[in-house]
PDB file of C-alpha atoms in Angstrom:
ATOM      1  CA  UNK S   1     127.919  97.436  81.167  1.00  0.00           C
ATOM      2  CA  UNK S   2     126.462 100.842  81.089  1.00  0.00           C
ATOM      3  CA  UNK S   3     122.981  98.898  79.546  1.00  0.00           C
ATOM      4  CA  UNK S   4     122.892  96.837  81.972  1.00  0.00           C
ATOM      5  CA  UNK S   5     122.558 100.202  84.979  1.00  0.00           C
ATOM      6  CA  UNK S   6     120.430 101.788  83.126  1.00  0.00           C
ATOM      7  CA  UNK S   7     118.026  98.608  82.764  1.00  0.00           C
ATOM      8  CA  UNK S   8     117.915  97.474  86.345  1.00  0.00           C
ATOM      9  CA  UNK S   9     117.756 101.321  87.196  1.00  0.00           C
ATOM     10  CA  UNK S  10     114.880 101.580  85.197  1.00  0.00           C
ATOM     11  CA  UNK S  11     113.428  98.086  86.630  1.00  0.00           C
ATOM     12  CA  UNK S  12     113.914  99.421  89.758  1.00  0.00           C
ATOM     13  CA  UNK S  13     112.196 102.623  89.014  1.00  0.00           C
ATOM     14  CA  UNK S  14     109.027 100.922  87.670  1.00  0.00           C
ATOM     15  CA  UNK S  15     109.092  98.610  90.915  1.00  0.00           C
ATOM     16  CA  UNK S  16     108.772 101.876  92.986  1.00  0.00           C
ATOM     17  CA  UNK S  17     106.126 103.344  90.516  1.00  0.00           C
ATOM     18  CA  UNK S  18     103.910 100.296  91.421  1.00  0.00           C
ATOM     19  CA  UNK S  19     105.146  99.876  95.247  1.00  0.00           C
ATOM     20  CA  UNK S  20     103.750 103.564  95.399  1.00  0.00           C
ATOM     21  CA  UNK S  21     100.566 102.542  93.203  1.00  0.00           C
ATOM     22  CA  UNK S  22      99.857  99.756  96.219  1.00  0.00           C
ATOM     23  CA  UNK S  23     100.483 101.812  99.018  1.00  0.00           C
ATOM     24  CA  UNK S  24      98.062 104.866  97.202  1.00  0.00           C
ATOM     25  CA  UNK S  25      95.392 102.340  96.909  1.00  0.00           C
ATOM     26  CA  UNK S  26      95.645 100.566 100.149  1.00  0.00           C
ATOM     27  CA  UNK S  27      95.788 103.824 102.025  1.00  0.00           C
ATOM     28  CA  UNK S  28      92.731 104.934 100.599  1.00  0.00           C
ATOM     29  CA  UNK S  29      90.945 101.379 101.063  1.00  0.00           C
ATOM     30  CA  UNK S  30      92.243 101.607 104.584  1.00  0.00           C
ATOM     31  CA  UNK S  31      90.807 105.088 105.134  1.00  0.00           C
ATOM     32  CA  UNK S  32      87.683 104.129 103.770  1.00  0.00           C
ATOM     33  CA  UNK S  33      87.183 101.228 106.709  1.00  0.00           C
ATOM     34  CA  UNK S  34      86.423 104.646 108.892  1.00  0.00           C
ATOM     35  CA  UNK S  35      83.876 106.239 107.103  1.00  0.00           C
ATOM     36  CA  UNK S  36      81.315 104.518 109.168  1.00  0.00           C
ATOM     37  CA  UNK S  37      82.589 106.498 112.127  1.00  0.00           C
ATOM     38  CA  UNK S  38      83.965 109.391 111.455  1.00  0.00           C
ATOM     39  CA  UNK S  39      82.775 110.076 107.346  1.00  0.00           C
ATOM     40  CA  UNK S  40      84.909 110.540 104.152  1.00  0.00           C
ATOM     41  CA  UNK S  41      84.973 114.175 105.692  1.00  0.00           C
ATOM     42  CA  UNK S  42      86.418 113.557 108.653  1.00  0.00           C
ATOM     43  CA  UNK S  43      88.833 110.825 107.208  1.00  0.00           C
ATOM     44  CA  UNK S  44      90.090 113.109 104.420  1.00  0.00           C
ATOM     45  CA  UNK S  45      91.018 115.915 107.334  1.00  0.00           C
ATOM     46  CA  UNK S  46      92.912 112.977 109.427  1.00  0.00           C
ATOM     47  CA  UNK S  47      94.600 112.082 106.217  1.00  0.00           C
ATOM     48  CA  UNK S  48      95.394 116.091 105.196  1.00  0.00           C
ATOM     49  CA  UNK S  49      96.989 116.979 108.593  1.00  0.00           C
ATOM     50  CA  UNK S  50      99.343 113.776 108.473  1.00  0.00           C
ATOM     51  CA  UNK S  51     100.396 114.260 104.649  1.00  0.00           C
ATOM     52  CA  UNK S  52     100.922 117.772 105.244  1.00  0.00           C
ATOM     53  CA  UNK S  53     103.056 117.574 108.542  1.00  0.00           C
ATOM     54  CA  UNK S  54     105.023 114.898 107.036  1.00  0.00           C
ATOM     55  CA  UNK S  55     105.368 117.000 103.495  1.00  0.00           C
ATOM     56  CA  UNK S  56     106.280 119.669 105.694  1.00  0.00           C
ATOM     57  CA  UNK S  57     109.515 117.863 107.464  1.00  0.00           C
ATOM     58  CA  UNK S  58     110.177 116.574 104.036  1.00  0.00           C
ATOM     59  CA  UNK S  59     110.159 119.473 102.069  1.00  0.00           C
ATOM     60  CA  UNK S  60     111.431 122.451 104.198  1.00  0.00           C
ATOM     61  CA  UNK S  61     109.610 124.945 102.907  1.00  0.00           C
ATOM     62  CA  UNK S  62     111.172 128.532 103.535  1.00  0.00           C
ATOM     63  CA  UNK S  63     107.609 130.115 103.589  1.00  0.00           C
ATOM     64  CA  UNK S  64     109.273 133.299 104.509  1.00  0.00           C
ATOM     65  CA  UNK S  65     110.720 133.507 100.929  1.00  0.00           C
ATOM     66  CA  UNK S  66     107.983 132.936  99.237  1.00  0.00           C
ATOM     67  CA  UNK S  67     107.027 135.892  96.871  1.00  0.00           C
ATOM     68  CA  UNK S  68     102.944 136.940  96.130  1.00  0.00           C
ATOM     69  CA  UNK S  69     103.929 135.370  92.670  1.00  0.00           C
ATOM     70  CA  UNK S  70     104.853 132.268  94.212  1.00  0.00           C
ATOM     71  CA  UNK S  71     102.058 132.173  96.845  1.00  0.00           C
ATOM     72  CA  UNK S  72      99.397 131.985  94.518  1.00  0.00           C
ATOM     73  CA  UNK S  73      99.783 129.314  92.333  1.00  0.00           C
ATOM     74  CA  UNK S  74     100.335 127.376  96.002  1.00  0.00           C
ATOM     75  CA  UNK S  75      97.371 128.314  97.220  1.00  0.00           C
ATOM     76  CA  UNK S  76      95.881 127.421  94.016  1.00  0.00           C
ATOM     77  CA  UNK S  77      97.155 123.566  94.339  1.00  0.00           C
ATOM     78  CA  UNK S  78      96.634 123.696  97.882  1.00  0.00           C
ATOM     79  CA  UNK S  79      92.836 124.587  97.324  1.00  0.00           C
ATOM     80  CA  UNK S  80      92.977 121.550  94.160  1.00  0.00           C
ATOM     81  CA  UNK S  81      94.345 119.112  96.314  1.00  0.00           C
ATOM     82  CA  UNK S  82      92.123 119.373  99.248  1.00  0.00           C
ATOM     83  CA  UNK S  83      88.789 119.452  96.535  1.00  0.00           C
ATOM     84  CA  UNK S  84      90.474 116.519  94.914  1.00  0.00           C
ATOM     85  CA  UNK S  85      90.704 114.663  97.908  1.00  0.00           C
ATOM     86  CA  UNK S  86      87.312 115.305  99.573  1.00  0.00           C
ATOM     87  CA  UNK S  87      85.532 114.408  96.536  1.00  0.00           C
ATOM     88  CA  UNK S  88      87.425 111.129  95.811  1.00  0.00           C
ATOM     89  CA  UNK S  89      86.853 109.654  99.294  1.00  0.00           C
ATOM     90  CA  UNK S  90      83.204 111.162  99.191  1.00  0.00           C
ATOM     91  CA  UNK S  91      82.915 108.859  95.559  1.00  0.00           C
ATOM     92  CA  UNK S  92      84.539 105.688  97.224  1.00  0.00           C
ATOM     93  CA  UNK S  93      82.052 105.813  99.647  1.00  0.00           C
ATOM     94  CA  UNK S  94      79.250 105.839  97.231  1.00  0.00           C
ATOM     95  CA  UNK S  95      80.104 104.435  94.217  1.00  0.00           C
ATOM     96  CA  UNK S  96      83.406 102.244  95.589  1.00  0.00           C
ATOM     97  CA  UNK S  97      87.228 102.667  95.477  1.00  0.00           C
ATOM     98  CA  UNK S  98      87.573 100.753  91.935  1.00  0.00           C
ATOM     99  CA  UNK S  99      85.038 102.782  90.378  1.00  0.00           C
ATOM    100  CA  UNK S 100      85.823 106.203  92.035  1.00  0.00           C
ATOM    101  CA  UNK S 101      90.086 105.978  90.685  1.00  0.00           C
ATOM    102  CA  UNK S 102      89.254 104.780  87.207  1.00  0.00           C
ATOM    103  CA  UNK S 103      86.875 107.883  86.669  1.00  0.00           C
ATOM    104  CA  UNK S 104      89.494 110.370  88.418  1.00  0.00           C
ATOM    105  CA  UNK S 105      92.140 109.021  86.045  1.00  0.00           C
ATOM    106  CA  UNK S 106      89.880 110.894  82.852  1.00  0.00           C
ATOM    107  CA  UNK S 107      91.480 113.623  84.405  1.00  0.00           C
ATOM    108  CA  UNK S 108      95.485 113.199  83.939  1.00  0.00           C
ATOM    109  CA  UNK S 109      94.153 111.457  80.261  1.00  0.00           C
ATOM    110  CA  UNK S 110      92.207 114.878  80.062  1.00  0.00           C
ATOM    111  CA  UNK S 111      95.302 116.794  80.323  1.00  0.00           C
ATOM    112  CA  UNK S 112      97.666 114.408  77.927  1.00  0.00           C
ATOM    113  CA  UNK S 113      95.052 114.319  75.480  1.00  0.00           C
ATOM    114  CA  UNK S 114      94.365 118.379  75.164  1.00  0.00           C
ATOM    115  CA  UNK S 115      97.977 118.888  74.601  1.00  0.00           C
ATOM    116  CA  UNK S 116      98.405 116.881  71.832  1.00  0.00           C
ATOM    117  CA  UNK S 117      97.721 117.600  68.274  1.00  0.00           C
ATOM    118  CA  UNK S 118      97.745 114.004  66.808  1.00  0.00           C
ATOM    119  CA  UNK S 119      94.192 112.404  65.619  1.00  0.00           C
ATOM    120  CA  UNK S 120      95.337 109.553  67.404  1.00  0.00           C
ATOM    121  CA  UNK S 121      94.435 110.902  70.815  1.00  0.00           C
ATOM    122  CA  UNK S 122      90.709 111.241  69.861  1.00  0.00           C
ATOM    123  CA  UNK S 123      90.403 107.541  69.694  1.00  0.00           C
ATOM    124  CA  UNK S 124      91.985 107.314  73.235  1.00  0.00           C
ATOM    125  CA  UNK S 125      88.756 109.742  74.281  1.00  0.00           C
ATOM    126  CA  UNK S 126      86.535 107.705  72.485  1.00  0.00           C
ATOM    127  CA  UNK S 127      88.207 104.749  74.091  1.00  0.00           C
ATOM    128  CA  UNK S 128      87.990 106.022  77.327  1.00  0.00           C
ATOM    129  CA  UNK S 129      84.465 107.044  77.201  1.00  0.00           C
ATOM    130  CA  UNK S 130      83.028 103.796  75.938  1.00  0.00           C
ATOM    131  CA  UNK S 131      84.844 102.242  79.286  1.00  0.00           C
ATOM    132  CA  UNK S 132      83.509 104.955  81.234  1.00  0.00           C
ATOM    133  CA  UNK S 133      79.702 104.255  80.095  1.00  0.00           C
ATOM    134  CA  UNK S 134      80.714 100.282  80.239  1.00  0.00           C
ATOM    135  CA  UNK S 135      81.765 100.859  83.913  1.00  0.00           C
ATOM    136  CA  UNK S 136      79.032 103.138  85.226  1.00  0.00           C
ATOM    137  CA  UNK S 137      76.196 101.857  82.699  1.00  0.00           C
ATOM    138  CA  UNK S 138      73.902 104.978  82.920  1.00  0.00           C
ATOM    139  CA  UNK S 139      70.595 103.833  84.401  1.00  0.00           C
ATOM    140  CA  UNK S 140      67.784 105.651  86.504  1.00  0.00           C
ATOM    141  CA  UNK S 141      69.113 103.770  90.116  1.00  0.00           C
ATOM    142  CA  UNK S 142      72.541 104.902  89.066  1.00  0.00           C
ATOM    143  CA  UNK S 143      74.199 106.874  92.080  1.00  0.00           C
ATOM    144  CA  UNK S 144      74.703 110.139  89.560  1.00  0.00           C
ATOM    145  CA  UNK S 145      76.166 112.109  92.614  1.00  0.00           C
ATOM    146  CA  UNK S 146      78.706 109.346  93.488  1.00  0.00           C
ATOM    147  CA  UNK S 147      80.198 109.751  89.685  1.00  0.00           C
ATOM    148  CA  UNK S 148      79.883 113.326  89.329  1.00  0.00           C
ATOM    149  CA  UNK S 149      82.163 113.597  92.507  1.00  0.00           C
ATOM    150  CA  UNK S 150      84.329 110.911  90.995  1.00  0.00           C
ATOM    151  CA  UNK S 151      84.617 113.502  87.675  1.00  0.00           C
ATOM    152  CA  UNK S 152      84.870 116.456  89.875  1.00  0.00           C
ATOM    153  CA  UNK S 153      88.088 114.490  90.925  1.00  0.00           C
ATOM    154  CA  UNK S 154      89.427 114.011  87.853  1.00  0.00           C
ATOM    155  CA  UNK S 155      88.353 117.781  86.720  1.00  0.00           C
ATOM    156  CA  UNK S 156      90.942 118.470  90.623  1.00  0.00           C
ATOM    157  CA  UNK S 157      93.326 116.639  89.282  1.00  0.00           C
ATOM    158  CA  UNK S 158      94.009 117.671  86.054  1.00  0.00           C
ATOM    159  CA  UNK S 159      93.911 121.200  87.596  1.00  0.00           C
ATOM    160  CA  UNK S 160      96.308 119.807  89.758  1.00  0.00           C
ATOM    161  CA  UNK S 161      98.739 118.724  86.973  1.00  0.00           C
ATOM    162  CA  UNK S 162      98.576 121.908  85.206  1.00  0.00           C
ATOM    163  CA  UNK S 163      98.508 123.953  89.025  1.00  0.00           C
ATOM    164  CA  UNK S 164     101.927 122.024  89.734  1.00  0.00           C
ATOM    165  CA  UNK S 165     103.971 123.182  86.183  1.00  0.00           C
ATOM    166  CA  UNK S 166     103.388 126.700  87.151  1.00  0.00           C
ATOM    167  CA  UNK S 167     104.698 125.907  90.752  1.00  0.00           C
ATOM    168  CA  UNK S 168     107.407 123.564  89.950  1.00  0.00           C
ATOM    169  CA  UNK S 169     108.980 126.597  87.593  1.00  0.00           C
ATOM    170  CA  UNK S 170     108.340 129.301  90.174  1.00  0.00           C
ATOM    171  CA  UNK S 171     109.229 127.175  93.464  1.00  0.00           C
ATOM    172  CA  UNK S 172     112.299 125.653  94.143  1.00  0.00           C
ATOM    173  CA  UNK S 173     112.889 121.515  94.540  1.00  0.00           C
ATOM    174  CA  UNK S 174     109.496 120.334  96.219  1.00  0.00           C
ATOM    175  CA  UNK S 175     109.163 123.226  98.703  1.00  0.00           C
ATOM    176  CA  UNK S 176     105.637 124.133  96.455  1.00  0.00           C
ATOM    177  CA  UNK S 177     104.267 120.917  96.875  1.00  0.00           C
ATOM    178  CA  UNK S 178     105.190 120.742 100.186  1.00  0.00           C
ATOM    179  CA  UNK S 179     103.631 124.393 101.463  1.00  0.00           C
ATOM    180  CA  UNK S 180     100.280 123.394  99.375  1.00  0.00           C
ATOM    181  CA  UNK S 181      99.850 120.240 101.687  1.00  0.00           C
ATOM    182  CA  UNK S 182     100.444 122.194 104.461  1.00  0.00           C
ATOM    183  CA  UNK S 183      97.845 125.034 103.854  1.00  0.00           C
ATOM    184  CA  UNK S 184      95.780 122.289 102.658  1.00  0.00           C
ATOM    185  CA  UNK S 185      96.125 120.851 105.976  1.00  0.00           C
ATOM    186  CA  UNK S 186      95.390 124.427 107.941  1.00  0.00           C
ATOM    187  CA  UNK S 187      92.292 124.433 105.852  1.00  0.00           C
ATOM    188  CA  UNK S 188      90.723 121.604 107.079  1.00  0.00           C
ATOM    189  CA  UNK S 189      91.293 121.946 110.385  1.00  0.00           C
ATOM    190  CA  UNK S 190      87.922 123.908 111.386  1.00  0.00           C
ATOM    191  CA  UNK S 191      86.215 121.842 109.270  1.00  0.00           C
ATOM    192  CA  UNK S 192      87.609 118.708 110.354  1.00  0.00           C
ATOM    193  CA  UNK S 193      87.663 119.299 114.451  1.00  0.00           C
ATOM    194  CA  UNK S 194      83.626 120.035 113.370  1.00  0.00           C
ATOM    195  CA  UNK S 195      83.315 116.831 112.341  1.00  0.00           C
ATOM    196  CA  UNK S 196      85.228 114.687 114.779  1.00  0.00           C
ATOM    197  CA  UNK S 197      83.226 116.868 117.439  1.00  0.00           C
ATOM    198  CA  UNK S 198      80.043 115.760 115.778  1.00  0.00           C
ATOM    199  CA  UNK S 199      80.642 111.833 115.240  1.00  0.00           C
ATOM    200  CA  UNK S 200      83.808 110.890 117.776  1.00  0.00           C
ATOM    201  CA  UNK S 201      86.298 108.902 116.497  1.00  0.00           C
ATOM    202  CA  UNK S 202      87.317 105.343 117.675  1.00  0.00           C
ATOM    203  CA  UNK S 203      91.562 104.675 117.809  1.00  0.00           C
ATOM    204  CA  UNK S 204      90.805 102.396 115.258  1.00  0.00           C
ATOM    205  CA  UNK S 205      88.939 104.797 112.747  1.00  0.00           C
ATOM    206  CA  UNK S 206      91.805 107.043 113.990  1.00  0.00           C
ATOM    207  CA  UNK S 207      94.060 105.120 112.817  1.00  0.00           C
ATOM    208  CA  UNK S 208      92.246 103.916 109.449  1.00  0.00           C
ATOM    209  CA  UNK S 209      92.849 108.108 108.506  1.00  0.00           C
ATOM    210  CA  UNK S 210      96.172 108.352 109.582  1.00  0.00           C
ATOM    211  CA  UNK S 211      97.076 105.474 107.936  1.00  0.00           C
ATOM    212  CA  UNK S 212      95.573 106.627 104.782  1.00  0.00           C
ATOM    213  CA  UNK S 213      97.736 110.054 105.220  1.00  0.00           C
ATOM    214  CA  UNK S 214     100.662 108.410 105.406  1.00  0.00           C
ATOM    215  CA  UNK S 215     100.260 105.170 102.673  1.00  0.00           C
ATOM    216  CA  UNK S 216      97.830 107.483 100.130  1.00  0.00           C
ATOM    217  CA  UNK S 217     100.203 111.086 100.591  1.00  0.00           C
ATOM    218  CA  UNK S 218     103.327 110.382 102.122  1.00  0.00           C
ATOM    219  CA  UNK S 219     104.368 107.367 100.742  1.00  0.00           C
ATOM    220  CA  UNK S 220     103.795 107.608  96.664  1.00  0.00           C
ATOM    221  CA  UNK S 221     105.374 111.423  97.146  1.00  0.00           C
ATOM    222  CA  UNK S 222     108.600 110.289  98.042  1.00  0.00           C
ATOM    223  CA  UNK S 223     108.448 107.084  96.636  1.00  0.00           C
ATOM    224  CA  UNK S 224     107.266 109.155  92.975  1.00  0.00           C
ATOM    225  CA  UNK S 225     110.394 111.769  93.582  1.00  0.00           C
ATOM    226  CA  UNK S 226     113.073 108.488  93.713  1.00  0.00           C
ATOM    227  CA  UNK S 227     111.096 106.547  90.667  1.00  0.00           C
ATOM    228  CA  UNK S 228     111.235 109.746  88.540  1.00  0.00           C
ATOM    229  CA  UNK S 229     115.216 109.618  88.708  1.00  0.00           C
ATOM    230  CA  UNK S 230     115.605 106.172  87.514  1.00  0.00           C
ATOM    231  CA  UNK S 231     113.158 106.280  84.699  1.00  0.00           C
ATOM    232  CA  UNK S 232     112.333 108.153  81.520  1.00  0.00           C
ATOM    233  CA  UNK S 233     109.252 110.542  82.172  1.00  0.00           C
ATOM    234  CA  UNK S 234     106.538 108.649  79.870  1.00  0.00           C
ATOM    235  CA  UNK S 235     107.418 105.431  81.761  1.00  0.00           C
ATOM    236  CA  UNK S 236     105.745 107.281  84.857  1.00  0.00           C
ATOM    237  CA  UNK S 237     102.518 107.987  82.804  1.00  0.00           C
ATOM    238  CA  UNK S 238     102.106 104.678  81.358  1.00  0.00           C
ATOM    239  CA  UNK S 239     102.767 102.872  84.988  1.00  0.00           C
ATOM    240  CA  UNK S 240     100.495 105.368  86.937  1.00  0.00           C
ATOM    241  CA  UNK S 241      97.797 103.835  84.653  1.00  0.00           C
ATOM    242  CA  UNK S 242      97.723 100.734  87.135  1.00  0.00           C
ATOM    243  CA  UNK S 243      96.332 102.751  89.881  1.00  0.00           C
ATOM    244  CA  UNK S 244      92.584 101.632  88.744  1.00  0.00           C
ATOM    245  CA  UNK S 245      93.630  98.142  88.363  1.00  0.00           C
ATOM    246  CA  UNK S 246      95.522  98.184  92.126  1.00  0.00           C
ATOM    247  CA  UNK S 247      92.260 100.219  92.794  1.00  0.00           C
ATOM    248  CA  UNK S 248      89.625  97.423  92.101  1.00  0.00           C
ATOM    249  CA  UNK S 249      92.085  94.373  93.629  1.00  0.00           C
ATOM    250  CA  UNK S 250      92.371  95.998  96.391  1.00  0.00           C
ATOM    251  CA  UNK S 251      89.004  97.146  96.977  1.00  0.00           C
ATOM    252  CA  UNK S 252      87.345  93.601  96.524  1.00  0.00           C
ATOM    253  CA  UNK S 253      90.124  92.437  98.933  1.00  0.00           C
ATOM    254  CA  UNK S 254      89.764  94.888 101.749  1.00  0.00           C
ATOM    255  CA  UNK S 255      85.990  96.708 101.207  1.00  0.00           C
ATOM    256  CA  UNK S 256      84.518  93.706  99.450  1.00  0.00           C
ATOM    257  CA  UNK S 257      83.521  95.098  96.823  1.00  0.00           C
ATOM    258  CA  UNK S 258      83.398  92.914  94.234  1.00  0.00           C
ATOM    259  CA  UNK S 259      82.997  93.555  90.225  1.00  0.00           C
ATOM    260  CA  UNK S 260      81.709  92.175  87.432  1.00  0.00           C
ATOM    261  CA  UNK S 261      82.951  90.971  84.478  1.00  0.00           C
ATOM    262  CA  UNK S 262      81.564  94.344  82.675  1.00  0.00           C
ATOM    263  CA  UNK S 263      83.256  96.551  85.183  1.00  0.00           C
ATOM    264  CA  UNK S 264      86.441  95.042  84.691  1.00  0.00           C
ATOM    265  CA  UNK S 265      86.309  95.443  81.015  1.00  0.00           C
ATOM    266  CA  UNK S 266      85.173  98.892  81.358  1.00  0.00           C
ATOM    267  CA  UNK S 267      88.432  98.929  84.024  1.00  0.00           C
ATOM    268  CA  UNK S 268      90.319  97.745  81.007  1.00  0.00           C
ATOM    269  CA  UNK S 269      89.324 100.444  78.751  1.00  0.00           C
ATOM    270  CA  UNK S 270      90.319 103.325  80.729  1.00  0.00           C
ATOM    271  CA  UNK S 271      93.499 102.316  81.615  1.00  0.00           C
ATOM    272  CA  UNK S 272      94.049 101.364  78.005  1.00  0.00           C
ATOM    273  CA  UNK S 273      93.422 104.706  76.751  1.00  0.00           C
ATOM    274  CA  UNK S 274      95.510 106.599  79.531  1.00  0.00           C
ATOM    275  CA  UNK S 275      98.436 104.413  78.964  1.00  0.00           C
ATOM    276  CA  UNK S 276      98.219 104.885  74.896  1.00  0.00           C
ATOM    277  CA  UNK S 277      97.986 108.682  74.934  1.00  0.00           C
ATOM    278  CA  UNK S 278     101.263 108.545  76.988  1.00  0.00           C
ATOM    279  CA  UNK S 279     102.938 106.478  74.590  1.00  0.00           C
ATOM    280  CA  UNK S 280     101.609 108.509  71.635  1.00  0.00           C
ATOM    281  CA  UNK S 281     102.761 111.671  73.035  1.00  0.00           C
ATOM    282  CA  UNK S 282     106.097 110.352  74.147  1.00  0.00           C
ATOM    283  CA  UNK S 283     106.917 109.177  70.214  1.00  0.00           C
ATOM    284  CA  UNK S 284     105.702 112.337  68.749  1.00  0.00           C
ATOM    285  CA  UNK S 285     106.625 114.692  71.283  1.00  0.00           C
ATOM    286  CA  UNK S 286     102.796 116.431  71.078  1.00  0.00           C
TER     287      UNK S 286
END
């Protein structure tokens, strides 16, 4: 009896994992439909004040409280997310949305790989770097700025990973998270009323942002938080290896951006090697 919770607890735990993979990817598809009007500038400072209003009804944060030891690694992930963001939408606008998410996934692979001590892990690098020159295929028309900003991404987000250990010991429950989206938010509100000054936004491209702030940030952060108590830790790295997969789907399905054969092998490759480091790490614990 007690089997059969667990398993549909943890079936229903990797369900949310890849309900909040969708909605991540389709917000960010959706947001993208805007940058004709309004940029991946202006969409990314849409989607930043939504996620961080909503993070901060969620969370509660008791700012107040907070001590200069706390503050800083905030403003630390606060700083990561908003550079993670910017750049990401700035590489799905060049290079496309499946593209852009397999190359910022290096970065959580980055992070499982340097904390482990098994030889194993170096053929997950070497995996992941033949996908990465399969996907981009290095060539003098290549759009080099498009896929640095799509590593810069990955470098954010393994900064964020490490960023959010130091703030989930030193911050209570998901008040942390929650005050980073909201000075992330306050941050790009100069720079974002600049920009919607500048190119004025339909309702529809208005709505394209928003909607990414709410499916991309909102969404995945609660949906992650319920997941995370229904399933064993290294279940959520190996399913949060689907995001480039969800990423390329939905991009030829919304952006119409289709791929070729070699991209989805390179695709394949990636994801491969993300999704083996966790499961290395998990049965060696290192």
């Amino acid at each position: 009896m007690d089997t059969d919770i667990r398993s549909r607890r943890e079936a229903s735990g990797v369900a949310l994992l890849l309900g909040s993979a969708l909605s991540n990817q389709t917000g960010a598809a959706v947001g993208a439909l805007a940058f004709d009007v309004i940029g991946p500038v202006g969409v990314v400072a849409v989607r930043q004040w939504v996620a961080g209003v909503a993070l901060l009804l969620l969370g509660r944060p008791r700012l107040r409280a907070f001590t200069r030891r706390q503050w800083w690694p905030v403003l630390g992930l606060a700083a990561v997310f908003g550079t993670m963001n910017v750049s990401l939408y700035t590489a799905i606008d060049r290079i496309g949305l499946g593209l852009a998410v397999t190359l910022e996934f290096l970065g959580p692979l980055a992070v499982a790989v340097a904390g482990s001590r098994r030889r194993a892990t170096l053929g997950c690098v070497v995996l992941a770097a033949v996908g990465v020159v399969v996907l981009t295929r290095p060539q003098p028309s290549s759009d080099y700025l498009g896929i640095g900003l799509g590593l810069l991404a990955a470098a954010c987000w393994s900064a964020y990973i490490l960023l959010n250990r130091t703030v989930g010991r030193r911050v209570p429950g998901v008040e942390g998270s929650a005050a980073a989206g909201a000075v992330s938010a306050l941050a790009y509100l100069p720079i974002g009323v600049a920009v919607l000054i500048a190119h004025p936004p339909t309702p529809t491209a208005l709505a394209c942002a928003a909607t990414a702030g709410v499916l991309a940030s909102t969404v995945p952060f609660l949906v992650d938080l319920l997941a995370l108590r229904r399933i064993p830790a290294h279940y959520f790295g190996i399913f949060m290896s689907v995001h480039p997969v969800f990423a390329a789907g939905i991009g030829a399905l919304v952006l119409g951006e289709a791929l070729a054969p070699l991209d989805w092998l390179g695709i394949t490759l990636v994801v491969t090697a993300n999704a083996a480091s966790v499961l290395i790490r998990s049965r060696t614990g290192r």
